[in-house]
């Protein structure tokens, strides 16, 4: 029998925990319907639990009844969403992660100071879309997965850069190095969340100590996918949402199993996976 090594940083980050607390408090303190525009966090089980408590996820403001409560999720939203919600008679409660809110304010400041705003991140990610919306769409989005696609003719002499909070340092550095020769001035704000940095560093360290790494989190979670990518550089790594997805064949001849988890993964999901692994492994060791 071998060991299970569980990352100490695995699980909810501050922003996610805060958003959930705000959501649950909104439900308990108000009789009106409570809505969230888009998933509060990228974890299907958590979203299902919120639905069971009467907190409904909607995809458009038109789905919300006037007089209800609208929660702005941890990824944030642009100012037009706030205005449209109030016009529809909704009370808005902002659960945007403070680190995302800071990213938005920095982007707005860069724009005011005459910089062309660059947002490094997945153009389809709600956080990135919200940051772009806060500067009225006047931003260039550079996808770190395809940075070479940036239209060089659109680059101006003064660039101001912020980045998606769940990027890796390597992704940010790649884009910065690409942009430097294209402009006269590049002002960079490293808005990668410290919790993201810690998790990624831990995942890399853990992956080098184990024979297999299981990363728990929603399949639509950007930060979880990044942990999988990092782990895969060192050892066989599998992205799972629950213990039901574990294939026992993965564990054959594996003495040490590592467990990490994304920022949207609750502790009970981590505990379930650890309990399942105890069928094959005796020791749980946090690293």
Short mmCIF file of C-alpha atoms in Angstrom, two decimals:
data_model
loop_
_atom_site.label_atom_id
_atom_site.label_comp_id
_atom_site.label_asym_id
_atom_site.label_seq_id
_atom_site.Cartn_x
_atom_site.Cartn_y
_atom_site.Cartn_z
CA UNK A 1 0.00 0.00 0.00
CA UNK A 2 1.27 3.44 -0.89
CA UNK A 3 0.62 7.04 0.04
CA UNK A 4 -1.88 9.71 -0.87
CA UNK A 5 -0.43 13.22 -0.98
CA UNK A 6 -3.00 16.04 -0.90
CA UNK A 7 -2.05 19.61 -1.70
CA UNK A 8 -2.62 22.01 1.20
CA UNK A 9 -3.76 24.72 -1.20
CA UNK A 10 -6.39 22.49 -2.83
CA UNK A 11 -9.95 23.79 -2.77
CA UNK A 12 -11.84 27.04 -2.45
CA UNK A 13 -9.96 30.29 -2.85
CA UNK A 14 -10.91 33.46 -0.97
CA UNK A 15 -12.92 34.92 -3.85
CA UNK A 16 -15.00 31.79 -4.36
CA UNK A 17 -15.65 31.30 -0.64
CA UNK A 18 -16.69 34.94 -0.35
CA UNK A 19 -19.06 34.69 -3.34
CA UNK A 20 -20.74 31.60 -1.88
CA UNK A 21 -21.16 33.27 1.51
CA UNK A 22 -22.76 36.28 -0.17
CA UNK A 23 -25.08 34.02 -2.20
CA UNK A 24 -26.25 32.03 0.82
CA UNK A 25 -26.69 35.18 2.92
CA UNK A 26 -28.75 36.74 0.12
CA UNK A 27 -31.05 33.74 0.13
CA UNK A 28 -31.50 33.69 3.90
CA UNK A 29 -31.98 37.46 4.28
CA UNK A 30 -34.43 38.07 1.43
CA UNK A 31 -37.80 36.61 0.53
CA UNK A 32 -37.55 37.72 -3.09
CA UNK A 33 -36.26 35.36 -5.79
CA UNK A 34 -32.46 35.27 -5.99
CA UNK A 35 -30.77 35.02 -9.38
CA UNK A 36 -27.19 34.71 -10.59
CA UNK A 37 -26.31 35.86 -14.10
CA UNK A 38 -24.18 32.93 -15.23
CA UNK A 39 -22.70 30.24 -12.94
CA UNK A 40 -21.50 31.75 -9.66
CA UNK A 41 -18.42 29.52 -9.88
CA UNK A 42 -17.32 26.85 -12.34
CA UNK A 43 -18.41 23.78 -10.40
CA UNK A 44 -21.58 21.90 -11.46
CA UNK A 45 -22.16 20.33 -8.04
CA UNK A 46 -22.01 23.65 -6.25
CA UNK A 47 -24.37 25.21 -8.80
CA UNK A 48 -26.83 22.32 -8.32
CA UNK A 49 -26.67 22.82 -4.55
CA UNK A 50 -27.41 26.52 -4.94
CA UNK A 51 -30.36 25.71 -7.21
CA UNK A 52 -31.72 23.36 -4.53
CA UNK A 53 -31.61 26.27 -2.07
CA UNK A 54 -33.61 28.49 -4.41
CA UNK A 55 -30.73 30.41 -5.97
CA UNK A 56 -31.36 30.25 -9.70
CA UNK A 57 -28.70 30.58 -12.38
CA UNK A 58 -29.93 32.52 -15.42
CA UNK A 59 -28.31 33.26 -18.77
CA UNK A 60 -30.09 36.57 -19.47
CA UNK A 61 -31.61 39.34 -17.35
CA UNK A 62 -34.95 38.79 -19.07
CA UNK A 63 -35.29 35.53 -17.12
CA UNK A 64 -35.38 37.39 -13.78
CA UNK A 65 -38.61 38.66 -12.24
CA UNK A 66 -38.78 42.35 -11.39
CA UNK A 67 -38.26 42.89 -7.66
CA UNK A 68 -35.85 39.97 -7.37
CA UNK A 69 -32.23 39.89 -6.23
CA UNK A 70 -29.46 39.67 -8.84
CA UNK A 71 -26.06 38.40 -7.73
CA UNK A 72 -23.04 39.42 -9.77
CA UNK A 73 -20.81 36.35 -9.81
CA UNK A 74 -17.17 36.18 -8.74
CA UNK A 75 -15.99 36.76 -12.33
CA UNK A 76 -17.56 40.22 -12.35
CA UNK A 77 -19.70 42.05 -14.89
CA UNK A 78 -19.55 45.22 -16.93
CA UNK A 79 -21.33 48.45 -15.91
CA UNK A 80 -24.09 47.96 -18.48
CA UNK A 81 -25.25 44.82 -16.65
CA UNK A 82 -25.62 46.79 -13.41
CA UNK A 83 -27.60 49.52 -15.16
CA UNK A 84 -29.84 47.10 -17.07
CA UNK A 85 -30.57 45.12 -13.90
CA UNK A 86 -31.61 48.21 -11.98
CA UNK A 87 -33.80 49.35 -14.88
CA UNK A 88 -35.57 45.99 -14.69
CA UNK A 89 -36.31 46.53 -11.00
CA UNK A 90 -33.70 44.10 -9.69
CA UNK A 91 -31.67 44.69 -6.54
CA UNK A 92 -28.03 44.06 -7.42
CA UNK A 93 -25.63 42.43 -4.94
CA UNK A 94 -22.04 42.40 -6.15
CA UNK A 95 -20.08 39.22 -5.37
CA UNK A 96 -17.21 40.03 -7.73
CA UNK A 97 -13.89 38.73 -6.41
CA UNK A 98 -11.92 41.68 -4.97
CA UNK A 99 -8.90 40.69 -7.07
CA UNK A 100 -11.03 40.80 -10.22
CA UNK A 101 -12.47 44.15 -9.12
CA UNK A 102 -8.92 45.47 -8.76
CA UNK A 103 -8.11 44.21 -12.26
CA UNK A 104 -11.11 46.14 -13.59
CA UNK A 105 -10.06 49.34 -11.79
CA UNK A 106 -6.52 49.07 -13.12
CA UNK A 107 -7.83 48.67 -16.67
CA UNK A 108 -10.02 51.75 -16.24
CA UNK A 109 -7.06 53.72 -14.88
CA UNK A 110 -4.87 52.74 -17.81
CA UNK A 111 -7.53 53.90 -20.22
CA UNK A 112 -7.89 57.25 -18.42
CA UNK A 113 -4.12 57.73 -18.59
CA UNK A 114 -4.11 57.32 -22.36
CA UNK A 115 -2.89 53.74 -22.62
CA UNK A 116 -4.28 51.24 -25.06
CA UNK A 117 -5.65 48.54 -22.74
CA UNK A 118 -4.50 44.97 -23.30
CA UNK A 119 -6.23 42.13 -21.45
CA UNK A 120 -4.36 38.83 -21.52
CA UNK A 121 -6.71 35.89 -21.14
CA UNK A 122 -9.29 33.63 -22.70
CA UNK A 123 -11.57 35.90 -24.75
CA UNK A 124 -14.54 33.66 -23.93
CA UNK A 125 -13.96 33.69 -20.17
CA UNK A 126 -16.52 35.81 -18.25
CA UNK A 127 -13.83 37.54 -16.21
CA UNK A 128 -12.04 38.73 -19.34
CA UNK A 129 -15.31 39.82 -20.96
CA UNK A 130 -16.24 41.79 -17.84
CA UNK A 131 -12.89 43.60 -17.78
CA UNK A 132 -13.30 44.55 -21.44
CA UNK A 133 -16.81 45.81 -20.70
CA UNK A 134 -15.53 48.04 -17.88
CA UNK A 135 -13.48 49.98 -20.47
CA UNK A 136 -16.45 50.14 -22.88
CA UNK A 137 -14.97 47.51 -25.15
CA UNK A 138 -11.88 49.60 -25.87
CA UNK A 139 -9.34 46.86 -25.23
CA UNK A 140 -7.29 44.30 -27.10
CA UNK A 141 -7.68 40.75 -25.80
CA UNK A 142 -4.62 38.55 -26.28
CA UNK A 143 -5.30 34.85 -25.91
CA UNK A 144 -2.22 33.29 -24.25
CA UNK A 145 -2.99 30.04 -26.06
CA UNK A 146 -2.57 31.81 -29.42
CA UNK A 147 -0.63 35.04 -28.76
CA UNK A 148 0.71 35.15 -32.30
CA UNK A 149 -2.81 35.94 -33.52
CA UNK A 150 -2.65 39.48 -32.12
CA UNK A 151 -3.15 41.98 -34.95
CA UNK A 152 0.12 43.86 -34.91
CA UNK A 153 -1.27 46.74 -36.95
CA UNK A 154 -3.66 47.55 -34.10
CA UNK A 155 -0.90 47.99 -31.51
CA UNK A 156 -0.37 51.60 -30.39
CA UNK A 157 2.67 53.34 -28.92
CA UNK A 158 1.47 53.14 -25.29
CA UNK A 159 0.16 49.81 -24.03
CA UNK A 160 -1.22 49.09 -20.56
CA UNK A 161 -1.66 45.43 -19.67
CA UNK A 162 -3.72 43.49 -17.14
CA UNK A 163 -4.34 39.76 -17.16
CA UNK A 164 -6.89 37.12 -16.23
CA UNK A 165 -6.39 36.27 -12.57
CA UNK A 166 -6.05 32.53 -13.27
CA UNK A 167 -3.22 32.72 -15.82
CA UNK A 168 0.16 31.18 -15.19
CA UNK A 169 3.26 33.34 -14.87
CA UNK A 170 4.66 31.62 -17.97
CA UNK A 171 1.63 32.64 -20.04
CA UNK A 172 1.91 36.24 -18.91
CA UNK A 173 5.64 36.37 -19.62
CA UNK A 174 5.10 34.92 -23.09
CA UNK A 175 2.67 37.67 -24.06
CA UNK A 176 4.75 40.45 -22.48
CA UNK A 177 7.81 39.33 -24.45
CA UNK A 178 5.72 39.24 -27.62
CA UNK A 179 4.38 42.77 -27.14
CA UNK A 180 7.61 44.48 -26.04
CA UNK A 181 9.13 44.84 -29.53
CA UNK A 182 5.82 46.14 -30.94
CA UNK A 183 5.39 49.26 -28.83
CA UNK A 184 7.35 52.16 -27.36
CA UNK A 185 5.89 51.88 -23.86
CA UNK A 186 4.42 48.85 -22.11
CA UNK A 187 3.01 49.19 -18.60
CA UNK A 188 2.27 45.81 -17.01
CA UNK A 189 0.11 45.05 -14.01
CA UNK A 190 0.51 41.44 -12.94
CA UNK A 191 -3.06 40.75 -11.83
CA UNK A 192 -2.61 37.00 -11.41
CA UNK A 193 -4.19 36.13 -8.06
CA UNK A 194 -1.73 35.09 -5.34
CA UNK A 195 -3.90 32.03 -4.61
CA UNK A 196 -3.56 31.02 -8.26
CA UNK A 197 0.22 31.37 -8.10
CA UNK A 198 0.40 29.32 -4.90
CA UNK A 199 -1.79 26.53 -6.32
CA UNK A 200 0.20 26.34 -9.53
CA UNK A 201 3.52 26.22 -7.70
CA UNK A 202 2.18 23.55 -5.37
CA UNK A 203 0.79 21.49 -8.27
CA UNK A 204 4.19 21.53 -9.98
CA UNK A 205 5.97 20.48 -6.78
CA UNK A 206 3.40 17.79 -6.02
CA UNK A 207 3.49 16.36 -9.53
CA UNK A 208 7.22 15.77 -9.21
CA UNK A 209 6.76 13.71 -6.03
CA UNK A 210 3.98 11.37 -7.14
CA UNK A 211 3.37 8.62 -9.70
CA UNK A 212 -0.04 9.98 -10.71
CA UNK A 213 -1.89 13.23 -10.06
CA UNK A 214 -5.66 13.65 -9.78
CA UNK A 215 -6.94 17.21 -10.16
CA UNK A 216 -10.51 17.76 -8.95
CA UNK A 217 -12.67 20.51 -10.38
CA UNK A 218 -15.29 21.52 -12.91
CA UNK A 219 -14.44 20.74 -16.53
CA UNK A 220 -15.27 24.38 -17.35
CA UNK A 221 -12.92 25.74 -14.66
CA UNK A 222 -9.99 27.61 -16.21
CA UNK A 223 -7.81 27.44 -13.11
CA UNK A 224 -8.42 23.68 -12.75
CA UNK A 225 -7.47 23.06 -16.37
CA UNK A 226 -4.28 25.01 -15.80
CA UNK A 227 -3.38 22.76 -12.85
CA UNK A 228 -3.95 19.73 -15.09
CA UNK A 229 -1.67 21.24 -17.73
CA UNK A 230 1.05 21.92 -15.16
CA UNK A 231 0.79 18.45 -13.62
CA UNK A 232 0.92 16.78 -17.03
CA UNK A 233 4.38 18.25 -17.57
CA UNK A 234 5.73 15.98 -14.84
CA UNK A 235 3.50 12.93 -14.34
CA UNK A 236 0.31 11.25 -15.65
CA UNK A 237 -2.46 13.67 -14.65
CA UNK A 238 -6.24 13.28 -14.78
CA UNK A 239 -8.95 15.93 -14.51
CA UNK A 240 -11.96 14.63 -12.57
CA UNK A 241 -15.09 16.20 -11.12
CA UNK A 242 -15.84 13.40 -8.67
CA UNK A 243 -14.70 10.01 -7.41
CA UNK A 244 -17.03 8.37 -9.94
CA UNK A 245 -14.64 9.34 -12.74
CA UNK A 246 -11.61 7.59 -11.26
CA UNK A 247 -10.55 4.56 -13.30
CA UNK A 248 -8.89 1.98 -11.01
CA UNK A 249 -6.59 1.03 -13.89
CA UNK A 250 -4.94 4.43 -13.55
CA UNK A 251 -3.66 3.33 -10.15
CA UNK A 252 -2.02 0.08 -11.24
CA UNK A 253 1.63 0.01 -10.15
CA UNK A 254 1.33 3.53 -8.74
CA UNK A 255 2.80 3.84 -5.25
CA UNK A 256 2.11 7.52 -4.60
CA UNK A 257 -1.04 9.34 -5.68
CA UNK A 258 -1.24 13.12 -5.61
CA UNK A 259 -4.48 15.06 -5.23
CA UNK A 260 -4.94 18.71 -6.15
CA UNK A 261 -8.08 20.75 -6.75
CA UNK A 262 -9.17 23.96 -8.42
CA UNK A 263 -10.30 27.11 -6.67
CA UNK A 264 -13.98 26.22 -7.22
CA UNK A 265 -13.79 22.78 -5.62
CA UNK A 266 -15.41 22.39 -2.17
CA UNK A 267 -13.70 20.43 0.58
CA UNK A 268 -16.35 17.69 0.58
CA UNK A 269 -15.46 16.76 -3.01
CA UNK A 270 -11.79 16.51 -2.07
CA UNK A 271 -12.68 14.40 0.98
CA UNK A 272 -14.81 12.05 -1.13
CA UNK A 273 -11.94 11.40 -3.52
CA UNK A 274 -9.51 10.88 -0.63
CA UNK A 275 -11.90 8.42 1.05
CA UNK A 276 -12.28 6.48 -2.20
CA UNK A 277 -8.51 6.27 -2.62
CA UNK A 278 -8.17 4.82 0.88
CA UNK A 279 -9.40 1.53 -0.59
CA UNK A 280 -5.96 1.24 -2.16
CA UNK A 281 -3.77 3.53 -0.07
CA UNK A 282 -3.36 3.72 3.68
CA UNK A 283 -1.78 7.06 4.38
CA UNK A 284 -3.07 10.54 3.65
CA UNK A 285 -0.27 13.07 3.77
CA UNK A 286 -0.81 16.78 3.18
CA UNK A 287 2.03 18.57 1.42
#
